[in-house]
């Protein structure tokens, strides 16, 4: 198991690829930015599988 600090640093700044459910309750929605509050919610609810992706931003220069 990875240390909690590394887990937090790895997730912050990414975006959820899928909704996250605990039973019938949705605790996070798709395309939501992952910040400290959401990571703490993952830890509190002991979420095991989390699909996330890196936000892609493209800059076009003239």
C-alpha positions as semicolon CSV with decimal commas, in nm:
position;residue;x (nm);y (nm);z (nm)
1;X;0,000;0,000;0,000
2;X;0,133;0,346;-0,090
3;X;0,177;0,613;0,175
4;X;-0,119;0,851;0,210
5;X;0,088;1,160;0,124
6;X;0,199;1,013;-0,211
7;X;-0,159;0,901;-0,281
8;X;-0,284;1,257;-0,227
9;X;-0,010;1,417;-0,440
10;X;-0,076;1,170;-0,722
11;X;-0,449;1,245;-0,744
12;X;-0,457;1,624;-0,702
13;X;-0,492;1,804;-1,035
14;X;-0,645;1,511;-1,220
15;X;-1,005;1,468;-1,334
16;X;-1,245;1,181;-1,262
17;X;-1,316;0,956;-1,560
18;X;-1,629;0,800;-1,404
19;X;-1,881;0,872;-1,131
20;X;-1,783;0,728;-0,793
21;X;-2,059;0,554;-0,596
22;X;-2,079;0,418;-0,243
23;X;-2,382;0,190;-0,262
24;X;-2,659;0,403;-0,413
25;X;-2,492;0,732;-0,317
26;X;-2,284;0,924;-0,572
27;X;-1,990;1,082;-0,386
28;X;-1,820;1,234;-0,693
29;X;-1,921;1,299;-1,054
30;X;-1,744;1,241;-1,385
31;X;-1,515;1,524;-1,505
32;X;-1,488;1,665;-1,151
33;X;-1,149;1,813;-1,064
34;X;-0,974;1,620;-0,791
35;X;-0,870;1,852;-0,512
36;X;-0,781;1,809;-0,146
37;X;-1,146;1,793;-0,037
38;X;-1,231;1,516;-0,282
39;X;-0,918;1,319;-0,192
40;X;-1,016;1,343;0,174
41;X;-1,362;1,214;0,081
42;X;-1,198;0,916;-0,096
43;X;-0,995;0,843;0,217
44;X;-1,298;0,881;0,446
45;X;-1,516;0,649;0,236
46;X;-1,219;0,416;0,168
47;X;-1,276;0,422;-0,207
48;X;-1,066;0,147;-0,368
49;X;-1,096;0,178;-0,746
50;X;-1,079;0,529;-0,885
51;X;-1,063;0,605;-1,258
52;X;-0,896;0,936;-1,329
53;X;-0,724;1,109;-1,615
54;X;-0,490;1,400;-1,665
55;X;-0,652;1,724;-1,771
56;X;-0,539;1,817;-2,120
57;X;-0,509;2,179;-2,216
58;X;-0,392;2,293;-2,555
59;X;-0,259;2,638;-2,630
60;X;-0,259;2,767;-2,987
61;X;-0,015;3,042;-3,069
62;X;-0,063;3,263;-3,374
